[in-house]
PDB file of C-alpha atoms in Angstrom:
ATOM      1  CA  UNK A   1     -15.744 -13.224   8.944  1.00 82.00           C
ATOM      2  CA  UNK A   2     -15.613 -12.532  12.687  1.00 81.00           C
ATOM      3  CA  UNK A   3     -19.264 -13.413  13.307  1.00 92.00           C
ATOM      4  CA  UNK A   4     -20.048  -9.891  14.534  1.00 96.00           C
ATOM      5  CA  UNK A   5     -22.605  -8.193  12.305  1.00 97.00           C
ATOM      6  CA  UNK A   6     -23.025  -4.450  12.027  1.00 98.00           C
ATOM      7  CA  UNK A   7     -25.591  -2.434  10.114  1.00 97.00           C
ATOM      8  CA  UNK A   8     -25.669  -0.170   8.248  1.00 97.00           C
ATOM      9  CA  UNK A   9     -22.262  -0.406   6.572  1.00 96.00           C
ATOM     10  CA  UNK A  10     -22.425   3.171   5.326  1.00 97.00           C
ATOM     11  CA  UNK A  11     -24.528   6.108   6.429  1.00 97.00           C
ATOM     12  CA  UNK A  12     -24.603   9.732   5.310  1.00 97.00           C
ATOM     13  CA  UNK A  13     -26.638  12.184   7.331  1.00 97.00           C
ATOM     14  CA  UNK A  14     -26.894  15.901   8.025  1.00 97.00           C
ATOM     15  CA  UNK A  15     -25.745  17.817  11.066  1.00 97.00           C
ATOM     16  CA  UNK A  16     -28.265  17.875  13.872  1.00 97.00           C
ATOM     17  CA  UNK A  17     -29.763  14.543  12.914  1.00 98.00           C
ATOM     18  CA  UNK A  18     -29.935  11.300  14.903  1.00 98.00           C
ATOM     19  CA  UNK A  19     -28.835   7.850  13.779  1.00 98.00           C
ATOM     20  CA  UNK A  20     -28.863   4.348  15.221  1.00 98.00           C
ATOM     21  CA  UNK A  21     -26.137   1.801  14.589  1.00 98.00           C
ATOM     22  CA  UNK A  22     -26.897  -1.832  15.197  1.00 98.00           C
ATOM     23  CA  UNK A  23     -24.683  -4.724  16.234  1.00 98.00           C
ATOM     24  CA  UNK A  24     -25.253  -8.454  16.590  1.00 97.00           C
ATOM     25  CA  UNK A  25     -22.500 -10.164  18.566  1.00 96.00           C
ATOM     26  CA  UNK A  26     -21.002 -13.572  17.828  1.00 94.00           C
ATOM     27  CA  UNK A  27     -23.164 -16.469  18.844  1.00 93.00           C
ATOM     28  CA  UNK A  28     -22.697 -17.085  22.565  1.00 89.00           C
ATOM     29  CA  UNK A  29     -20.931 -13.808  23.292  1.00 91.00           C
ATOM     30  CA  UNK A  30     -22.457 -11.855  26.168  1.00 91.00           C
ATOM     31  CA  UNK A  31     -20.284  -8.755  26.036  1.00 91.00           C
ATOM     32  CA  UNK A  32     -20.512  -5.999  23.429  1.00 94.00           C
ATOM     33  CA  UNK A  33     -18.109  -3.103  23.026  1.00 94.00           C
ATOM     34  CA  UNK A  34     -18.386   0.038  20.912  1.00 96.00           C
ATOM     35  CA  UNK A  35     -15.344   1.859  19.522  1.00 95.00           C
ATOM     36  CA  UNK A  36     -14.983   5.021  17.462  1.00 95.00           C
ATOM     37  CA  UNK A  37     -12.213   5.407  14.907  1.00 93.00           C
ATOM     38  CA  UNK A  38     -11.793   8.796  13.269  1.00 88.00           C
ATOM     39  CA  UNK A  39      -9.632   9.329  10.175  1.00 78.00           C
ATOM     40  CA  UNK A  40      -6.024   8.333  10.905  1.00 68.00           C
ATOM     41  CA  UNK A  41      -6.904   7.894  14.552  1.00 73.00           C
ATOM     42  CA  UNK A  42      -6.765   5.019  16.937  1.00 85.00           C
ATOM     43  CA  UNK A  43      -9.593   3.048  18.480  1.00 91.00           C
ATOM     44  CA  UNK A  44     -11.425   5.052  21.105  1.00 91.00           C
ATOM     45  CA  UNK A  45     -13.433   2.977  23.556  1.00 89.00           C
ATOM     46  CA  UNK A  46     -16.974   4.274  23.976  1.00 94.00           C
ATOM     47  CA  UNK A  47     -18.964   1.815  26.056  1.00 93.00           C
ATOM     48  CA  UNK A  48     -19.303  -1.841  27.056  1.00 91.00           C
ATOM     49  CA  UNK A  49     -22.378  -3.920  27.816  1.00 93.00           C
ATOM     50  CA  UNK A  50     -22.445  -7.338  29.415  1.00 90.00           C
ATOM     51  CA  UNK A  51     -25.597  -9.465  29.289  1.00 91.00           C
ATOM     52  CA  UNK A  52     -27.830  -6.426  29.023  1.00 94.00           C
ATOM     53  CA  UNK A  53     -26.132  -4.280  31.650  1.00 93.00           C
ATOM     54  CA  UNK A  54     -23.759  -1.386  31.145  1.00 92.00           C
ATOM     55  CA  UNK A  55     -20.344  -2.573  32.350  1.00 88.00           C
ATOM     56  CA  UNK A  56     -17.921   0.228  31.499  1.00 86.00           C
ATOM     57  CA  UNK A  57     -18.010   3.672  29.993  1.00 88.00           C
ATOM     58  CA  UNK A  58     -15.184   5.335  28.133  1.00 87.00           C
ATOM     59  CA  UNK A  59     -14.997   8.595  26.226  1.00 83.00           C
ATOM     60  CA  UNK A  60     -18.618   8.594  25.160  1.00 93.00           C
ATOM     61  CA  UNK A  61     -20.291  11.937  24.583  1.00 94.00           C
ATOM     62  CA  UNK A  62     -23.551  12.749  26.334  1.00 96.00           C
ATOM     63  CA  UNK A  63     -25.172  13.003  22.888  1.00 97.00           C
ATOM     64  CA  UNK A  64     -24.422   9.315  22.409  1.00 97.00           C
ATOM     65  CA  UNK A  65     -26.155   6.432  24.145  1.00 97.00           C
ATOM     66  CA  UNK A  66     -26.279   2.692  23.805  1.00 97.00           C
ATOM     67  CA  UNK A  67     -28.194  -0.314  25.016  1.00 97.00           C
ATOM     68  CA  UNK A  68     -28.073  -4.082  24.819  1.00 97.00           C
ATOM     69  CA  UNK A  69     -31.311  -5.966  24.359  1.00 97.00           C
ATOM     70  CA  UNK A  70     -32.406  -9.341  25.798  1.00 96.00           C
ATOM     71  CA  UNK A  71     -31.395 -11.067  22.562  1.00 95.00           C
ATOM     72  CA  UNK A  72     -27.919  -9.536  23.154  1.00 95.00           C
ATOM     73  CA  UNK A  73     -27.858  -7.313  20.102  1.00 97.00           C
ATOM     74  CA  UNK A  74     -26.817  -3.749  20.803  1.00 98.00           C
ATOM     75  CA  UNK A  75     -27.614  -0.346  19.405  1.00 98.00           C
ATOM     76  CA  UNK A  76     -25.557   2.846  19.517  1.00 98.00           C
ATOM     77  CA  UNK A  77     -27.611   6.005  19.240  1.00 98.00           C
ATOM     78  CA  UNK A  78     -25.898   9.173  18.051  1.00 98.00           C
ATOM     79  CA  UNK A  79     -27.896  12.400  18.279  1.00 97.00           C
ATOM     80  CA  UNK A  80     -27.444  16.104  17.481  1.00 97.00           C
ATOM     81  CA  UNK A  81     -24.762  15.005  15.053  1.00 97.00           C
ATOM     82  CA  UNK A  82     -21.814  17.254  14.318  1.00 97.00           C
ATOM     83  CA  UNK A  83     -19.278  17.148  11.498  1.00 96.00           C
ATOM     84  CA  UNK A  84     -16.695  15.829  13.939  1.00 94.00           C
ATOM     85  CA  UNK A  85     -18.785  12.742  14.605  1.00 96.00           C
ATOM     86  CA  UNK A  86     -17.893  11.443  11.154  1.00 96.00           C
ATOM     87  CA  UNK A  87     -16.000   8.238  11.836  1.00 96.00           C
ATOM     88  CA  UNK A  88     -15.935   4.487  11.570  1.00 95.00           C
ATOM     89  CA  UNK A  89     -17.849   2.943  14.450  1.00 97.00           C
ATOM     90  CA  UNK A  90     -16.885  -0.583  15.413  1.00 97.00           C
ATOM     91  CA  UNK A  91     -18.760  -3.044  17.509  1.00 97.00           C
ATOM     92  CA  UNK A  92     -16.862  -5.933  19.085  1.00 95.00           C
ATOM     93  CA  UNK A  93     -17.845  -8.857  21.239  1.00 94.00           C
ATOM     94  CA  UNK A  94     -16.458 -11.590  23.427  1.00 89.00           C
ATOM     95  CA  UNK A  95     -17.699 -14.207  25.823  1.00 80.00           C
ATOM     96  CA  UNK A  96     -16.675 -13.146  29.273  1.00 68.00           C
ATOM     97  CA  UNK A  97     -15.966  -9.453  28.962  1.00 55.00           C
ATOM     98  CA  UNK A  98     -12.612  -9.407  30.678  1.00 55.00           C
ATOM     99  CA  UNK A  99      -9.109 -10.368  29.765  1.00 60.00           C
ATOM    100  CA  UNK A 100     -10.117 -12.016  26.539  1.00 75.00           C
ATOM    101  CA  UNK A 101      -9.834 -11.376  22.855  1.00 85.00           C
ATOM    102  CA  UNK A 102     -12.496  -9.185  21.354  1.00 90.00           C
ATOM    103  CA  UNK A 103     -13.733  -9.737  17.818  1.00 93.00           C
ATOM    104  CA  UNK A 104     -14.608  -6.759  15.677  1.00 96.00           C
ATOM    105  CA  UNK A 105     -17.416  -6.336  13.211  1.00 97.00           C
ATOM    106  CA  UNK A 106     -16.832  -4.701   9.825  1.00 96.00           C
ATOM    107  CA  UNK A 107     -17.837  -1.315  11.160  1.00 96.00           C
ATOM    108  CA  UNK A 108     -20.351   1.343  10.235  1.00 97.00           C
ATOM    109  CA  UNK A 109     -19.041   4.306   8.267  1.00 96.00           C
ATOM    110  CA  UNK A 110     -20.831   7.471   9.369  1.00 97.00           C
ATOM    111  CA  UNK A 111     -20.447  10.645   7.357  1.00 97.00           C
ATOM    112  CA  UNK A 112     -22.045  13.817   8.717  1.00 97.00           C
ATOM    113  CA  UNK A 113     -22.470  16.578   6.121  1.00 97.00           C
TER     114      UNK A 113
ATOM    115  CA  UNK B   1      -7.188   3.725  34.026  1.00 74.00           C
ATOM    116  CA  UNK B   2      -4.808   1.978  31.671  1.00 81.00           C
ATOM    117  CA  UNK B   3      -2.661   4.015  29.288  1.00 89.00           C
ATOM    118  CA  UNK B   4      -0.902   2.415  26.311  1.00 93.00           C
ATOM    119  CA  UNK B   5       1.873   4.146  24.373  1.00 96.00           C
ATOM    120  CA  UNK B   6       2.892   2.745  20.973  1.00 97.00           C
ATOM    121  CA  UNK B   7       5.983   3.531  18.893  1.00 97.00           C
ATOM    122  CA  UNK B   8       6.775   4.258  16.167  1.00 97.00           C
ATOM    123  CA  UNK B   9       3.702   5.787  14.579  1.00 95.00           C
ATOM    124  CA  UNK B  10       5.016   4.975  11.096  1.00 97.00           C
ATOM    125  CA  UNK B  11       7.557   2.404   9.967  1.00 98.00           C
ATOM    126  CA  UNK B  12       8.932   1.658   6.517  1.00 98.00           C
ATOM    127  CA  UNK B  13      11.005  -1.434   5.847  1.00 98.00           C
ATOM    128  CA  UNK B  14      12.354  -3.195   2.781  1.00 98.00           C
ATOM    129  CA  UNK B  15      10.736  -6.475   1.853  1.00 97.00           C
ATOM    130  CA  UNK B  16      12.521  -9.283   3.657  1.00 97.00           C
ATOM    131  CA  UNK B  17      13.700  -7.113   6.555  1.00 97.00           C
ATOM    132  CA  UNK B  18      12.345  -7.306  10.091  1.00 98.00           C
ATOM    133  CA  UNK B  19       9.945  -4.874  11.731  1.00 98.00           C
ATOM    134  CA  UNK B  20       9.615  -4.157  15.439  1.00 98.00           C
ATOM    135  CA  UNK B  21       6.800  -2.229  17.114  1.00 98.00           C
ATOM    136  CA  UNK B  22       6.962  -1.381  20.809  1.00 98.00           C
ATOM    137  CA  UNK B  23       4.289  -0.621  23.393  1.00 98.00           C
ATOM    138  CA  UNK B  24       4.330   0.362  27.034  1.00 97.00           C
ATOM    139  CA  UNK B  25       1.445   0.152  29.481  1.00 95.00           C
ATOM    140  CA  UNK B  26       0.777   1.782  32.816  1.00 93.00           C
ATOM    141  CA  UNK B  27      -1.401  -0.619  34.826  1.00 88.00           C
ATOM    142  CA  UNK B  28       0.706  -3.323  36.456  1.00 88.00           C
ATOM    143  CA  UNK B  29      -2.470  -5.414  36.894  1.00 85.00           C
ATOM    144  CA  UNK B  30      -2.950  -5.733  33.118  1.00 88.00           C
ATOM    145  CA  UNK B  31      -2.637  -9.374  32.170  1.00 86.00           C
ATOM    146  CA  UNK B  32      -3.588  -9.716  28.507  1.00 89.00           C
ATOM    147  CA  UNK B  33      -1.858  -8.110  25.521  1.00 93.00           C
ATOM    148  CA  UNK B  34      -3.235  -8.670  22.022  1.00 94.00           C
ATOM    149  CA  UNK B  35      -2.003  -7.272  18.716  1.00 97.00           C
ATOM    150  CA  UNK B  36      -4.401  -6.380  15.915  1.00 97.00           C
ATOM    151  CA  UNK B  37      -3.753  -5.743  12.238  1.00 97.00           C
ATOM    152  CA  UNK B  38      -6.022  -3.356  10.365  1.00 96.00           C
ATOM    153  CA  UNK B  39      -5.941  -3.029   6.610  1.00 94.00           C
ATOM    154  CA  UNK B  40      -7.324   0.133   5.059  1.00 88.00           C
ATOM    155  CA  UNK B  41     -11.075   0.401   5.578  1.00 84.00           C
ATOM    156  CA  UNK B  42     -11.278  -3.018   7.206  1.00 91.00           C
ATOM    157  CA  UNK B  43     -11.894  -4.265  10.717  1.00 95.00           C
ATOM    158  CA  UNK B  44      -9.014  -4.863  13.140  1.00 95.00           C
ATOM    159  CA  UNK B  45      -8.091  -8.537  13.227  1.00 95.00           C
ATOM    160  CA  UNK B  46      -6.229 -10.332  15.981  1.00 94.00           C
ATOM    161  CA  UNK B  47      -2.843 -11.591  14.821  1.00 96.00           C
ATOM    162  CA  UNK B  48      -1.229 -12.704  18.068  1.00 96.00           C
ATOM    163  CA  UNK B  49      -1.699 -12.283  21.808  1.00 93.00           C
ATOM    164  CA  UNK B  50       0.206 -12.961  25.003  1.00 92.00           C
ATOM    165  CA  UNK B  51      -0.753 -13.325  28.628  1.00 87.00           C
ATOM    166  CA  UNK B  52       1.240 -12.096  31.577  1.00 81.00           C
ATOM    167  CA  UNK B  53       2.406 -15.570  32.607  1.00 81.00           C
ATOM    168  CA  UNK B  54       4.400 -15.930  29.375  1.00 81.00           C
ATOM    169  CA  UNK B  55       7.451 -13.976  28.238  1.00 90.00           C
ATOM    170  CA  UNK B  56       7.393 -14.751  24.523  1.00 94.00           C
ATOM    171  CA  UNK B  57       5.099 -16.278  21.931  1.00 93.00           C
ATOM    172  CA  UNK B  58       5.733 -17.042  18.272  1.00 96.00           C
ATOM    173  CA  UNK B  59       3.513 -17.833  15.320  1.00 94.00           C
ATOM    174  CA  UNK B  60       5.429 -18.359  12.094  1.00 95.00           C
ATOM    175  CA  UNK B  61       6.872 -14.956  11.113  1.00 97.00           C
ATOM    176  CA  UNK B  62       5.420 -12.996  14.002  1.00 98.00           C
ATOM    177  CA  UNK B  63       6.397 -12.995  17.648  1.00 98.00           C
ATOM    178  CA  UNK B  64       5.504 -11.012  20.713  1.00 97.00           C
ATOM    179  CA  UNK B  65       7.666 -10.447  23.792  1.00 97.00           C
ATOM    180  CA  UNK B  66       6.522  -9.185  27.170  1.00 96.00           C
ATOM    181  CA  UNK B  67       8.563  -7.621  29.961  1.00 95.00           C
ATOM    182  CA  UNK B  68       6.256  -7.297  32.962  1.00 92.00           C
ATOM    183  CA  UNK B  69       8.843  -5.596  35.127  1.00 93.00           C
ATOM    184  CA  UNK B  70       9.369  -2.816  32.615  1.00 94.00           C
ATOM    185  CA  UNK B  71       5.714  -2.896  31.532  1.00 95.00           C
ATOM    186  CA  UNK B  72       6.429  -3.116  27.854  1.00 95.00           C
ATOM    187  CA  UNK B  73       5.729  -5.549  25.056  1.00 97.00           C
ATOM    188  CA  UNK B  74       6.816  -5.717  21.446  1.00 98.00           C
ATOM    189  CA  UNK B  75       5.707  -7.173  18.129  1.00 98.00           C
ATOM    190  CA  UNK B  76       8.354  -8.638  15.852  1.00 98.00           C
ATOM    191  CA  UNK B  77       7.683  -9.446  12.210  1.00 98.00           C
ATOM    192  CA  UNK B  78      10.453 -11.229  10.340  1.00 97.00           C
ATOM    193  CA  UNK B  79      10.908 -11.646   6.575  1.00 97.00           C
ATOM    194  CA  UNK B  80       8.354  -8.926   5.904  1.00 98.00           C
ATOM    195  CA  UNK B  81       6.186  -9.142   2.796  1.00 97.00           C
ATOM    196  CA  UNK B  82       4.137  -6.464   0.993  1.00 96.00           C
ATOM    197  CA  UNK B  83       0.934  -7.967   2.412  1.00 96.00           C
ATOM    198  CA  UNK B  84       2.194  -7.138   5.898  1.00 97.00           C
ATOM    199  CA  UNK B  85       1.583  -3.462   5.068  1.00 97.00           C
ATOM    200  CA  UNK B  86      -1.192  -2.295   7.407  1.00 97.00           C
ATOM    201  CA  UNK B  87      -1.793  -0.464  10.666  1.00 96.00           C
ATOM    202  CA  UNK B  88      -0.914  -2.479  13.744  1.00 97.00           C
ATOM    203  CA  UNK B  89      -2.466  -1.815  17.142  1.00 97.00           C
ATOM    204  CA  UNK B  90      -1.274  -3.087  20.479  1.00 97.00           C
ATOM    205  CA  UNK B  91      -3.649  -3.297  23.432  1.00 94.00           C
ATOM    206  CA  UNK B  92      -3.580  -4.050  27.129  1.00 92.00           C
ATOM    207  CA  UNK B  93      -6.365  -5.413  29.274  1.00 85.00           C
ATOM    208  CA  UNK B  94      -6.493  -3.271  32.378  1.00 67.00           C
ATOM    209  CA  UNK B  95      -9.145  -2.329  34.893  1.00 60.00           C
ATOM    210  CA  UNK B  96     -10.865   0.975  34.321  1.00 54.00           C
ATOM    211  CA  UNK B  97     -14.338   2.507  34.443  1.00 53.00           C
ATOM    212  CA  UNK B  98     -15.634  -0.464  36.397  1.00 55.00           C
ATOM    213  CA  UNK B  99     -14.479  -3.310  34.224  1.00 63.00           C
ATOM    214  CA  UNK B 100     -11.563  -4.943  32.532  1.00 68.00           C
ATOM    215  CA  UNK B 101     -11.371  -3.709  28.989  1.00 78.00           C
ATOM    216  CA  UNK B 102      -8.874  -3.355  26.201  1.00 86.00           C
ATOM    217  CA  UNK B 103      -7.053  -0.060  25.890  1.00 88.00           C
ATOM    218  CA  UNK B 104      -5.438   0.387  22.486  1.00 92.00           C
ATOM    219  CA  UNK B 105      -2.288   2.158  21.440  1.00 94.00           C
ATOM    220  CA  UNK B 106      -2.576   4.766  18.689  1.00 93.00           C
ATOM    221  CA  UNK B 107      -1.317   2.402  16.021  1.00 95.00           C
ATOM    222  CA  UNK B 108       1.735   1.939  13.799  1.00 97.00           C
ATOM    223  CA  UNK B 109       1.427   2.259  10.045  1.00 96.00           C
ATOM    224  CA  UNK B 110       3.792  -0.313   8.568  1.00 98.00           C
ATOM    225  CA  UNK B 111       4.815   0.001   4.939  1.00 98.00           C
ATOM    226  CA  UNK B 112       6.775  -2.846   3.349  1.00 97.00           C
ATOM    227  CA  UNK B 113       8.599  -1.663   0.235  1.00 96.00           C
ATOM    228  CA  UNK B 114       8.971  -4.301  -2.489  1.00 94.00           C
TER     229      UNK B 114
END
């Protein structure tokens, strides 16, 4: 158990819909990262938050957005869903946000039908 | 930003043999290089890491080497066992999009044949 908690574990939704994925970082970690992993694909960095502020943005679509709340949990919002958005979405966290190990949650499986 | 290339994409070895996975990175300022193991449907888990002030690090059957001049690093697994079968990802911590962050290679699927 990495200490990073993600919900829901599995989600099936229809095209055009909107979903929210939730992440609670490890106790004491200020930085949260979101990654997308499609079938047989690598880990694509989406976005990073540090202590409530957006720190870095990767290949995140405009239909996707995220935020980190004062209690440091984070949410990833995916809207106008397409079939190609079906993937495993990982949240990860670490303390300082740079040059340190990140710890992954178990992921949220999203299936768009 | 940082770019990480990982080879090979698939690797099959006999149980007991060694396995080597290689990665190159582009940003000479990168200073942290972790390796993650991901079993099917599970989260990536850190197995070993190395910082740029060290050339080699070992932990039982696994070792990582780093050549800063050539900008490449490698994972070595000796005496492979069936439970080593997984996808392995290398990563480099470089500066991009306003922050230091990990950029991952595309992964190597290792199969250990009993």
